[in-house]
Amino acid sequence: SSTIKWRMQTYAGPSLAAHVIDPAIEMFNKIAGDRMQIELFYADQLVPTGELFRAMQKGTIDAVQSDDDSMASPTEVTVFGGYFPFGSRYSLDVPVLFNQYGLNEIWDEEYSKVGVKHISAGSWDPCHFATKDPINSLADLKGKRVFTFPTAGRFLSQFGVVPVTLPWEDIEVAVQTGELDGIAWSGITEDYTVGWADVTNYFLTNNISGAWAGSFFANQGRWNELPEDLQTLFRVCCDQSHYYRQWWYWGGEANLRVNGDKMKLTTIPDEEWATVETAAVKFWDEIAAESPTKAKVVEIFKKYNADMQAAGRPYR
Amino acid sequence: MSYEMIAILMFSTMMLMLMTGQRVFGAIGFVGVLAAVLLWGTGGSDIGFSAAMKLMKWYPLLTLPMFIFMGYVLSESKIADDLYKMFHVWMGPVRGGLAIGTILLMVLVSAMNGLSVAGMAIGATIALPELLKRGYDKRMVTGVIQAGSSLGILVPPSVVLVLYAMIARQPVGQLWLAGVFPGLMMAAMFILYVVIRCRIQPELGPVLPEADRNITRAEKMRLLRAGLLPIVIFATMMIPFVNGWTSLVESSAIGAITAFVAAVLKGRMNRTVFENSVRSTLGISCMFMWIILAALGFGAVFDGLGAVKAIDSLFTDQLGLDPWMILILMQLSFIIMGTFLDDTAMLVIVAPLYVPLVQVLGFDLIWYGVLYTITTQIAYMTPPFGYNLFLMRAMAPKEITLKDIYRSIVPFVGVMFVALALVMIFPQIALWLPNYVYGK
Amino acid sequence: MPKLLRYYIHGVDWFNRKIGRFVMYGIFVMMAILLWSSFSKTFLTPSMWTLEMAQFAMVAYYVLGGPYSVQMGSNVRMDLFYGEWTLRQRAIVDAMTVFFLGFYLVILIHGAVGSSAYSLGHFGVEPYTFYKDLVMAYITGGKEAASEIIGYIERSPTAWRPVLWPIKLIMVFGFILMLLQAISELLKDIARIRGVDY
Ligand SMILES: NC(=[NH2+])NCCC[C@H](N)C(=O)O
Ligand code: NA
Ligand code: NA
């Protein structure tokens, strides 16, 4: 008789959430009806994003949508969540890696260790720079204070980028108040959707990752308490959300590059950008050296990319 | 429990707790964590603390101790004395002139700090005794100082607007610029009020006696130089900021240093001044931060328990009002809450409910920030709870009774209401400047 | 007033005053960090630690300075009624309502202890046992034994990745000091009610 109630917090602010999560949760609530209702809260609304993992683990929050990196999850796979430099080329790479190349199992194992249920991973947009001043060469990156993901930031700092992490909702204002020179956090769709296109002038078409990998998580105990059909329903709605993002970003990226009028496009020539790609290979090896689990994931990335290369068009 | 019930319970318990006179942060924090422990479910007891992590991430709060320090350096070191003398000499010959001069002084002080504390301290210690000695009406001048110093939060820089900016996610630069004309307009309205009152009742603001006016032209010109100080401080802070050379928090630090250096150069920085400024800065900063800490916790619990939804639906669905009515209701609720609640707590708790609503209704959030700031100014002066009232009570000479203090604010609050209405009806008063500068 | 309680009041007040008078200079630390930030941004490569470091400094400043600010009476109260009361009446009411403040602080401390234990790698729900074990291990087995207990160290999710336990321990410490100060205020109020010196 009594309705099960969950509190869920997403990494996204309301304007982005309208696409990346709201529809899925509305759907869930509509179908589950009196049996279960999920209340969705946005970026930093109940707890700051950096505390999300702990809050979920303790049950203060029942479920979370985020990447592993931003919520600082204490696992071996954290660095691969978010934008792992050059880890993917297209957004379809992410579900394939998880469902067909074994990342699901690794994630499941890692999160079980820390008492959190990893429900499913999905892909978001590619990672591009949106800046106030144009970037035409690697030298232009030097000294730029850029809002980006922790791991991407670590990688980019070798090119003189100064990575800054702030609450997501504060980014637009931080660009205006001079705290930031730019953003390396999203593709052009998000830039336009959340208002960053209004405060920056340039969009760099070279990207450091083809798709952000983010996941749905739940408190383990709370998840176990759910009857099986509600668990299934929840999974289905997560999948709906993954699907929505596939076409929303894919279409949006192309459309806004061609038809958007708020940002000018710039490009670093391929030969020069190759240095960044080479640096990524080195970065992967450094990460792999940190632990056996990380080595395993990097191994999978390498295998996957080799396969795609060998498959040829349209894969690579 | 229904959402409405939770909202009513949490709010009324908080009011009750405040009435007991326990420290504001304790009262608010207690209600927040109690509700969390009782109603949240698993993990509820962590919310109080996670507010501390949230507060840590609110980097613009760094401006708070900076501006507070700046204000104390300005008032404790008495570098504003010369400014006062300047106005005294230049305005003295006019009827009510010293009161007018005090208002102008307050405008300049407002341009150098982000709160009203400094204005209050300067006004109450330098201007007030002089005004009383010259036979000015005690109620009028007490009101002038409280109202004038409240301009500190409307004229940039403004800490209140920084806090609002954080909650509404609006650019501080534009908000500050939006405060300029409303602030000047309000100052002009205060002056107009003084002029009219003194025209009708000249005994309220007697002209400076002949003997006091015997000052050479050269001396008078020399005094004008005092006006340079605020301009320099304002400029070192605002120019790099508006040009994007320094960020907001960095600019606030530069402002604080400039004020400090100015006091040193003028030979006003001695041990006591230093000690008092540093210590009072800690005291006031802690007061603010602990209130924000408690209010953030209260707000998260209030939100997580669904009370926010109750208020949202009350405004939009249940009352079925048109946008302007809702806006006016919100302002009224701010003003009512402002009489007995600390404005920071009010902002942290209520603004997250109102701001999205204001946006949905199609109003400009920069403009709304100015409206909010004016209601805060009113809140500072309306009993029982108001910072300027407290400060005035603590600093006023014996002859000014509590009753005088309460009565003194009446006309000025009236003027503020008129200003509020004007900015509401003519948003351009606030929006013209930011639109012009940021080229909208 | 029993001697012991008098010692308590004086001891706590003294300690918190010392701490407060030390951290009050933190204002200059914050200023220095911010100035370095704008300087390095203009003339050198901007540093990636400045903003976070300034935030840590700010937290230490207000958390550790809190008890001293209570001593100074900086924390405002709504004094609609309070203002009208005599000192004794105030003491009576305060002596009761300080328990509400205390409750708030206890919950804050509880959260801070849990969070700081997490930052040292305790993922369970028994932070106090964790700390007990940690201390015991240190006493019996020294540093090495203690590091056995410590698990995955929490780092801030930024590129700078500072560890978070120092600031979280500062918070635990500061909140406890605040509670001690609240108790001291309670004892003073009781003394006032009974009209005795403390
Ligand atoms: N806090 C985060 N993990 N944010 C992820 C943003 C990733 C991606 N740009 C998106 O559109 O969603
Ligand atoms: Na100001
Ligand atoms: Na008030």
mmCIF file with all atom_site columns, C-alpha atoms in Angstrom, chain B residues 281-430:
data_model
loop_
_atom_site.group_PDB
_atom_site.id
_atom_site.type_symbol
_atom_site.label_atom_id
_atom_site.label_alt_id
_atom_site.label_comp_id
_atom_site.label_asym_id
_atom_site.label_entity_id
_atom_site.label_seq_id
_atom_site.pdbx_PDB_ins_code
_atom_site.Cartn_x
_atom_site.Cartn_y
_atom_site.Cartn_z
_atom_site.occupancy
_atom_site.B_iso_or_equiv
_atom_site.pdbx_formal_charge
_atom_site.auth_seq_id
_atom_site.auth_comp_id
_atom_site.auth_asym_id
_atom_site.auth_atom_id
_atom_site.pdbx_PDB_model_num
ATOM 1   C CA . THR B 1 281 ? 36.531 40.606 10.819  1.00 0.00 ? 281 THR B CA 1
ATOM 2   C CA . LEU B 1 282 ? 36.789 37.155 12.315  1.00 0.00 ? 282 LEU B CA 1
ATOM 3   C CA . GLY B 1 283 ? 33.752 37.719 14.515  1.00 0.00 ? 283 GLY B CA 1
ATOM 4   C CA . ILE B 1 284 ? 31.479 39.013 11.780  1.00 0.00 ? 284 ILE B CA 1
ATOM 5   C CA . SER B 1 285 ? 32.713 36.543 9.155   1.00 0.00 ? 285 SER B CA 1
ATOM 6   C CA . CYS B 1 286 ? 32.086 33.665 11.521  1.00 0.00 ? 286 CYS B CA 1
ATOM 7   C CA . MET B 1 287 ? 28.643 34.961 12.280  1.00 0.00 ? 287 MET B CA 1
ATOM 8   C CA . PHE B 1 288 ? 27.771 35.033 8.580   1.00 0.00 ? 288 PHE B CA 1
ATOM 9   C CA . MET B 1 289 ? 29.379 31.731 7.707   1.00 0.00 ? 289 MET B CA 1
ATOM 10  C CA . TRP B 1 290 ? 27.761 29.837 10.547  1.00 0.00 ? 290 TRP B CA 1
ATOM 11  C CA . ILE B 1 291 ? 24.384 31.217 9.602   1.00 0.00 ? 291 ILE B CA 1
ATOM 12  C CA . ILE B 1 292 ? 24.951 30.224 5.986   1.00 0.00 ? 292 ILE B CA 1
ATOM 13  C CA . LEU B 1 293 ? 26.115 26.792 7.105   1.00 0.00 ? 293 LEU B CA 1
ATOM 14  C CA . ALA B 1 294 ? 22.977 26.271 9.144   1.00 0.00 ? 294 ALA B CA 1
ATOM 15  C CA . ALA B 1 295 ? 20.703 27.734 6.494   1.00 0.00 ? 295 ALA B CA 1
ATOM 16  C CA . LEU B 1 296 ? 22.225 25.564 3.761   1.00 0.00 ? 296 LEU B CA 1
ATOM 17  C CA . GLY B 1 297 ? 21.522 22.513 5.863   1.00 0.00 ? 297 GLY B CA 1
ATOM 18  C CA . PHE B 1 298 ? 18.006 23.685 6.617   1.00 0.00 ? 298 PHE B CA 1
ATOM 19  C CA . GLY B 1 299 ? 17.445 24.421 2.936   1.00 0.00 ? 299 GLY B CA 1
ATOM 20  C CA . ALA B 1 300 ? 18.642 21.001 1.753   1.00 0.00 ? 300 ALA B CA 1
ATOM 21  C CA . VAL B 1 301 ? 16.428 19.234 4.264   1.00 0.00 ? 301 VAL B CA 1
ATOM 22  C CA . PHE B 1 302 ? 13.493 21.463 3.409   1.00 0.00 ? 302 PHE B CA 1
ATOM 23  C CA . ASP B 1 303 ? 14.027 20.664 -0.253  1.00 0.00 ? 303 ASP B CA 1
ATOM 24  C CA . GLY B 1 304 ? 14.675 16.957 0.155   1.00 0.00 ? 304 GLY B CA 1
ATOM 25  C CA . LEU B 1 305 ? 11.556 16.531 2.247   1.00 0.00 ? 305 LEU B CA 1
ATOM 26  C CA . GLY B 1 306 ? 9.460  18.045 -0.495  1.00 0.00 ? 306 GLY B CA 1
ATOM 27  C CA . ALA B 1 307 ? 8.527  21.271 1.260   1.00 0.00 ? 307 ALA B CA 1
ATOM 28  C CA . VAL B 1 308 ? 9.784  23.274 -1.681  1.00 0.00 ? 308 VAL B CA 1
ATOM 29  C CA . LYS B 1 309 ? 7.204  21.612 -3.867  1.00 0.00 ? 309 LYS B CA 1
ATOM 30  C CA . ALA B 1 310 ? 4.458  22.685 -1.511  1.00 0.00 ? 310 ALA B CA 1
ATOM 31  C CA . ILE B 1 311 ? 5.460  26.323 -1.805  1.00 0.00 ? 311 ILE B CA 1
ATOM 32  C CA . ASP B 1 312 ? 5.884  26.094 -5.551  1.00 0.00 ? 312 ASP B CA 1
ATOM 33  C CA . SER B 1 313 ? 2.453  24.659 -6.080  1.00 0.00 ? 313 SER B CA 1
ATOM 34  C CA . LEU B 1 314 ? 0.976  27.143 -3.649  1.00 0.00 ? 314 LEU B CA 1
ATOM 35  C CA . PHE B 1 315 ? 2.149  30.029 -5.789  1.00 0.00 ? 315 PHE B CA 1
ATOM 36  C CA . THR B 1 316 ? 1.525  28.590 -9.195  1.00 0.00 ? 316 THR B CA 1
ATOM 37  C CA . ASP B 1 317 ? -1.337 26.101 -9.091  1.00 0.00 ? 317 ASP B CA 1
ATOM 38  C CA . GLN B 1 318 ? -3.343 26.747 -6.001  1.00 0.00 ? 318 GLN B CA 1
ATOM 39  C CA . LEU B 1 319 ? -3.527 30.495 -5.947  1.00 0.00 ? 319 LEU B CA 1
ATOM 40  C CA . GLY B 1 320 ? -3.743 30.777 -9.709  1.00 0.00 ? 320 GLY B CA 1
ATOM 41  C CA . LEU B 1 321 ? -2.352 34.300 -9.719  1.00 0.00 ? 321 LEU B CA 1
ATOM 42  C CA . ASP B 1 322 ? -0.889 36.279 -12.549 1.00 0.00 ? 322 ASP B CA 1
ATOM 43  C CA . PRO B 1 323 ? 2.879  36.776 -12.671 1.00 0.00 ? 323 PRO B CA 1
ATOM 44  C CA . TRP B 1 324 ? 2.886  40.278 -11.229 1.00 0.00 ? 324 TRP B CA 1
ATOM 45  C CA . MET B 1 325 ? 0.733  39.275 -8.282  1.00 0.00 ? 325 MET B CA 1
ATOM 46  C CA . ILE B 1 326 ? 3.079  36.404 -7.563  1.00 0.00 ? 326 ILE B CA 1
ATOM 47  C CA . LEU B 1 327 ? 6.062  38.731 -7.780  1.00 0.00 ? 327 LEU B CA 1
ATOM 48  C CA . ILE B 1 328 ? 4.488  41.193 -5.398  1.00 0.00 ? 328 ILE B CA 1
ATOM 49  C CA . LEU B 1 329 ? 3.544  38.416 -3.007  1.00 0.00 ? 329 LEU B CA 1
ATOM 50  C CA . MET B 1 330 ? 7.117  37.216 -3.016  1.00 0.00 ? 330 MET B CA 1
ATOM 51  C CA . GLN B 1 331 ? 8.408  40.680 -2.229  1.00 0.00 ? 331 GLN B CA 1
ATOM 52  C CA . LEU B 1 332 ? 5.901  41.007 0.565   1.00 0.00 ? 332 LEU B CA 1
ATOM 53  C CA . SER B 1 333 ? 6.920  37.681 2.011   1.00 0.00 ? 333 SER B CA 1
ATOM 54  C CA . PHE B 1 334 ? 10.553 38.804 1.870   1.00 0.00 ? 334 PHE B CA 1
ATOM 55  C CA . ILE B 1 335 ? 9.667  41.976 3.682   1.00 0.00 ? 335 ILE B CA 1
ATOM 56  C CA . ILE B 1 336 ? 7.679  40.186 6.349   1.00 0.00 ? 336 ILE B CA 1
ATOM 57  C CA . MET B 1 337 ? 10.361 37.568 6.844   1.00 0.00 ? 337 MET B CA 1
ATOM 58  C CA . GLY B 1 338 ? 12.935 40.330 6.813   1.00 0.00 ? 338 GLY B CA 1
ATOM 59  C CA . THR B 1 339 ? 11.474 41.919 9.885   1.00 0.00 ? 339 THR B CA 1
ATOM 60  C CA . PHE B 1 340 ? 12.432 38.988 12.060  1.00 0.00 ? 340 PHE B CA 1
ATOM 61  C CA . LEU B 1 341 ? 14.900 36.886 10.082  1.00 0.00 ? 341 LEU B CA 1
ATOM 62  C CA . ASP B 1 342 ? 18.515 37.379 9.187   1.00 0.00 ? 342 ASP B CA 1
ATOM 63  C CA . ASP B 1 343 ? 18.741 38.232 5.497   1.00 0.00 ? 343 ASP B CA 1
ATOM 64  C CA . THR B 1 344 ? 21.421 35.672 4.674   1.00 0.00 ? 344 THR B CA 1
ATOM 65  C CA . ALA B 1 345 ? 19.340 32.884 6.147   1.00 0.00 ? 345 ALA B CA 1
ATOM 66  C CA . MET B 1 346 ? 16.314 34.216 4.362   1.00 0.00 ? 346 MET B CA 1
ATOM 67  C CA . LEU B 1 347 ? 18.200 34.262 1.089   1.00 0.00 ? 347 LEU B CA 1
ATOM 68  C CA . VAL B 1 348 ? 19.689 30.804 1.437   1.00 0.00 ? 348 VAL B CA 1
ATOM 69  C CA . ILE B 1 349 ? 16.390 29.258 2.479   1.00 0.00 ? 349 ILE B CA 1
ATOM 70  C CA . VAL B 1 350 ? 13.851 31.105 0.390   1.00 0.00 ? 350 VAL B CA 1
ATOM 71  C CA . ALA B 1 351 ? 15.631 32.233 -2.758  1.00 0.00 ? 351 ALA B CA 1
ATOM 72  C CA . PRO B 1 352 ? 16.127 28.707 -4.112  1.00 0.00 ? 352 PRO B CA 1
ATOM 73  C CA . LEU B 1 353 ? 12.339 28.408 -4.122  1.00 0.00 ? 353 LEU B CA 1
ATOM 74  C CA . TYR B 1 354 ? 11.645 31.807 -5.588  1.00 0.00 ? 354 TYR B CA 1
ATOM 75  C CA . VAL B 1 355 ? 14.344 32.158 -8.198  1.00 0.00 ? 355 VAL B CA 1
ATOM 76  C CA . PRO B 1 356 ? 13.240 29.330 -10.507 1.00 0.00 ? 356 PRO B CA 1
ATOM 77  C CA . LEU B 1 357 ? 9.701  30.586 -10.194 1.00 0.00 ? 357 LEU B CA 1
ATOM 78  C CA . VAL B 1 358 ? 10.697 34.124 -11.130 1.00 0.00 ? 358 VAL B CA 1
ATOM 79  C CA . GLN B 1 359 ? 12.469 32.731 -14.144 1.00 0.00 ? 359 GLN B CA 1
ATOM 80  C CA . VAL B 1 360 ? 9.509  30.644 -15.227 1.00 0.00 ? 360 VAL B CA 1
ATOM 81  C CA . LEU B 1 361 ? 7.285  33.680 -14.917 1.00 0.00 ? 361 LEU B CA 1
ATOM 82  C CA . GLY B 1 362 ? 9.528  35.383 -17.423 1.00 0.00 ? 362 GLY B CA 1
ATOM 83  C CA . PHE B 1 363 ? 11.112 38.061 -15.249 1.00 0.00 ? 363 PHE B CA 1
ATOM 84  C CA . ASP B 1 364 ? 14.741 39.125 -15.438 1.00 0.00 ? 364 ASP B CA 1
ATOM 85  C CA . LEU B 1 365 ? 16.846 37.636 -12.665 1.00 0.00 ? 365 LEU B CA 1
ATOM 86  C CA . ILE B 1 366 ? 19.290 40.527 -12.596 1.00 0.00 ? 366 ILE B CA 1
ATOM 87  C CA . TRP B 1 367 ? 16.449 42.924 -11.999 1.00 0.00 ? 367 TRP B CA 1
ATOM 88  C CA . TYR B 1 368 ? 14.997 40.599 -9.391  1.00 0.00 ? 368 TYR B CA 1
ATOM 89  C CA . GLY B 1 369 ? 18.332 40.650 -7.595  1.00 0.00 ? 369 GLY B CA 1
ATOM 90  C CA . VAL B 1 370 ? 18.032 44.392 -7.205  1.00 0.00 ? 370 VAL B CA 1
ATOM 91  C CA . LEU B 1 371 ? 14.477 44.091 -5.927  1.00 0.00 ? 371 LEU B CA 1
ATOM 92  C CA . TYR B 1 372 ? 15.647 41.504 -3.459  1.00 0.00 ? 372 TYR B CA 1
ATOM 93  C CA . THR B 1 373 ? 18.481 43.737 -2.297  1.00 0.00 ? 373 THR B CA 1
ATOM 94  C CA . ILE B 1 374 ? 16.133 46.618 -1.634  1.00 0.00 ? 374 ILE B CA 1
ATOM 95  C CA . THR B 1 375 ? 13.907 44.396 0.480   1.00 0.00 ? 375 THR B CA 1
ATOM 96  C CA . THR B 1 376 ? 17.033 43.368 2.350   1.00 0.00 ? 376 THR B CA 1
ATOM 97  C CA . GLN B 1 377 ? 17.826 47.000 3.018   1.00 0.00 ? 377 GLN B CA 1
ATOM 98  C CA . ILE B 1 378 ? 14.371 47.326 4.461   1.00 0.00 ? 378 ILE B CA 1
ATOM 99  C CA . ALA B 1 379 ? 14.964 44.170 6.481   1.00 0.00 ? 379 ALA B CA 1
ATOM 100 C CA . TYR B 1 380 ? 18.120 45.698 7.958   1.00 0.00 ? 380 TYR B CA 1
ATOM 101 C CA . MET B 1 381 ? 16.075 48.496 9.456   1.00 0.00 ? 381 MET B CA 1
ATOM 102 C CA . THR B 1 382 ? 12.798 46.923 10.467  1.00 0.00 ? 382 THR B CA 1
ATOM 103 C CA . PRO B 1 383 ? 12.387 45.713 14.029  1.00 0.00 ? 383 PRO B CA 1
ATOM 104 C CA . PRO B 1 384 ? 12.628 43.357 15.728  1.00 0.00 ? 384 PRO B CA 1
ATOM 105 C CA . PHE B 1 385 ? 15.524 41.885 13.777  1.00 0.00 ? 385 PHE B CA 1
ATOM 106 C CA . GLY B 1 386 ? 17.748 44.178 11.755  1.00 0.00 ? 386 GLY B CA 1
ATOM 107 C CA . TYR B 1 387 ? 21.489 44.535 11.546  1.00 0.00 ? 387 TYR B CA 1
ATOM 108 C CA . ASN B 1 388 ? 21.445 48.284 11.330  1.00 0.00 ? 388 ASN B CA 1
ATOM 109 C CA . LEU B 1 389 ? 19.130 48.482 14.294  1.00 0.00 ? 389 LEU B CA 1
ATOM 110 C CA . PHE B 1 390 ? 21.486 46.319 16.303  1.00 0.00 ? 390 PHE B CA 1
ATOM 111 C CA . LEU B 1 391 ? 24.498 48.331 15.320  1.00 0.00 ? 391 LEU B CA 1
ATOM 112 C CA . MET B 1 392 ? 22.762 51.596 15.995  1.00 0.00 ? 392 MET B CA 1
ATOM 113 C CA . ARG B 1 393 ? 21.711 50.425 19.408  1.00 0.00 ? 393 ARG B CA 1
ATOM 114 C CA . ALA B 1 394 ? 25.234 49.369 20.177  1.00 0.00 ? 394 ALA B CA 1
ATOM 115 C CA . MET B 1 395 ? 26.877 52.547 18.950  1.00 0.00 ? 395 MET B CA 1
ATOM 116 C CA . ALA B 1 396 ? 24.413 55.359 19.516  1.00 0.00 ? 396 ALA B CA 1
ATOM 117 C CA . PRO B 1 397 ? 25.011 57.895 22.296  1.00 0.00 ? 397 PRO B CA 1
ATOM 118 C CA . LYS B 1 398 ? 22.883 57.676 25.441  1.00 0.00 ? 398 LYS B CA 1
ATOM 119 C CA . GLU B 1 399 ? 20.382 60.331 24.475  1.00 0.00 ? 399 GLU B CA 1
ATOM 120 C CA . ILE B 1 400 ? 19.107 58.213 21.606  1.00 0.00 ? 400 ILE B CA 1
ATOM 121 C CA . THR B 1 401 ? 16.608 55.752 23.002  1.00 0.00 ? 401 THR B CA 1
ATOM 122 C CA . LEU B 1 402 ? 15.420 52.523 21.535  1.00 0.00 ? 402 LEU B CA 1
ATOM 123 C CA . LYS B 1 403 ? 12.169 54.235 20.753  1.00 0.00 ? 403 LYS B CA 1
ATOM 124 C CA . ASP B 1 404 ? 14.027 56.922 18.809  1.00 0.00 ? 404 ASP B CA 1
ATOM 125 C CA . ILE B 1 405 ? 15.817 54.274 16.815  1.00 0.00 ? 405 ILE B CA 1
ATOM 126 C CA . TYR B 1 406 ? 12.605 52.480 15.936  1.00 0.00 ? 406 TYR B CA 1
ATOM 127 C CA . ARG B 1 407 ? 10.779 55.673 15.090  1.00 0.00 ? 407 ARG B CA 1
ATOM 128 C CA . SER B 1 408 ? 13.648 57.054 13.069  1.00 0.00 ? 408 SER B CA 1
ATOM 129 C CA . ILE B 1 409 ? 13.395 54.458 10.370  1.00 0.00 ? 409 ILE B CA 1
ATOM 130 C CA . VAL B 1 410 ? 9.741  55.055 9.497   1.00 0.00 ? 410 VAL B CA 1
ATOM 131 C CA . PRO B 1 411 ? 10.125 57.739 6.831   1.00 0.00 ? 411 PRO B CA 1
ATOM 132 C CA . PHE B 1 412 ? 13.180 56.101 5.327   1.00 0.00 ? 412 PHE B CA 1
ATOM 133 C CA . VAL B 1 413 ? 11.536 52.729 5.035   1.00 0.00 ? 413 VAL B CA 1
ATOM 134 C CA . GLY B 1 414 ? 8.729  54.617 3.325   1.00 0.00 ? 414 GLY B CA 1
ATOM 135 C CA . VAL B 1 415 ? 11.206 56.087 0.850   1.00 0.00 ? 415 VAL B CA 1
ATOM 136 C CA . MET B 1 416 ? 12.637 52.620 0.253   1.00 0.00 ? 416 MET B CA 1
ATOM 137 C CA . PHE B 1 417 ? 9.202  51.293 -0.531  1.00 0.00 ? 417 PHE B CA 1
ATOM 138 C CA . VAL B 1 418 ? 8.767  54.011 -3.104  1.00 0.00 ? 418 VAL B CA 1
ATOM 139 C CA . ALA B 1 419 ? 12.168 53.164 -4.575  1.00 0.00 ? 419 ALA B CA 1
ATOM 140 C CA . LEU B 1 420 ? 11.239 49.502 -4.665  1.00 0.00 ? 420 LEU B CA 1
ATOM 141 C CA . ALA B 1 421 ? 8.025  50.319 -6.499  1.00 0.00 ? 421 ALA B CA 1
ATOM 142 C CA . LEU B 1 422 ? 9.872  52.542 -8.968  1.00 0.00 ? 422 LEU B CA 1
ATOM 143 C CA . VAL B 1 423 ? 12.411 49.844 -9.802  1.00 0.00 ? 423 VAL B CA 1
ATOM 144 C CA . MET B 1 424 ? 9.598  47.350 -10.162 1.00 0.00 ? 424 MET B CA 1
ATOM 145 C CA . ILE B 1 425 ? 7.659  49.550 -12.533 1.00 0.00 ? 425 ILE B CA 1
ATOM 146 C CA . PHE B 1 426 ? 10.692 50.799 -14.438 1.00 0.00 ? 426 PHE B CA 1
ATOM 147 C CA . PRO B 1 427 ? 13.143 47.873 -14.669 1.00 0.00 ? 427 PRO B CA 1
ATOM 148 C CA . GLN B 1 428 ? 15.395 50.019 -16.836 1.00 0.00 ? 428 GLN B CA 1
ATOM 149 C CA . ILE B 1 429 ? 16.556 51.925 -13.765 1.00 0.00 ? 429 ILE B CA 1
ATOM 150 C CA . ALA B 1 430 ? 18.406 48.771 -12.831 1.00 0.00 ? 430 ALA B CA 1
#
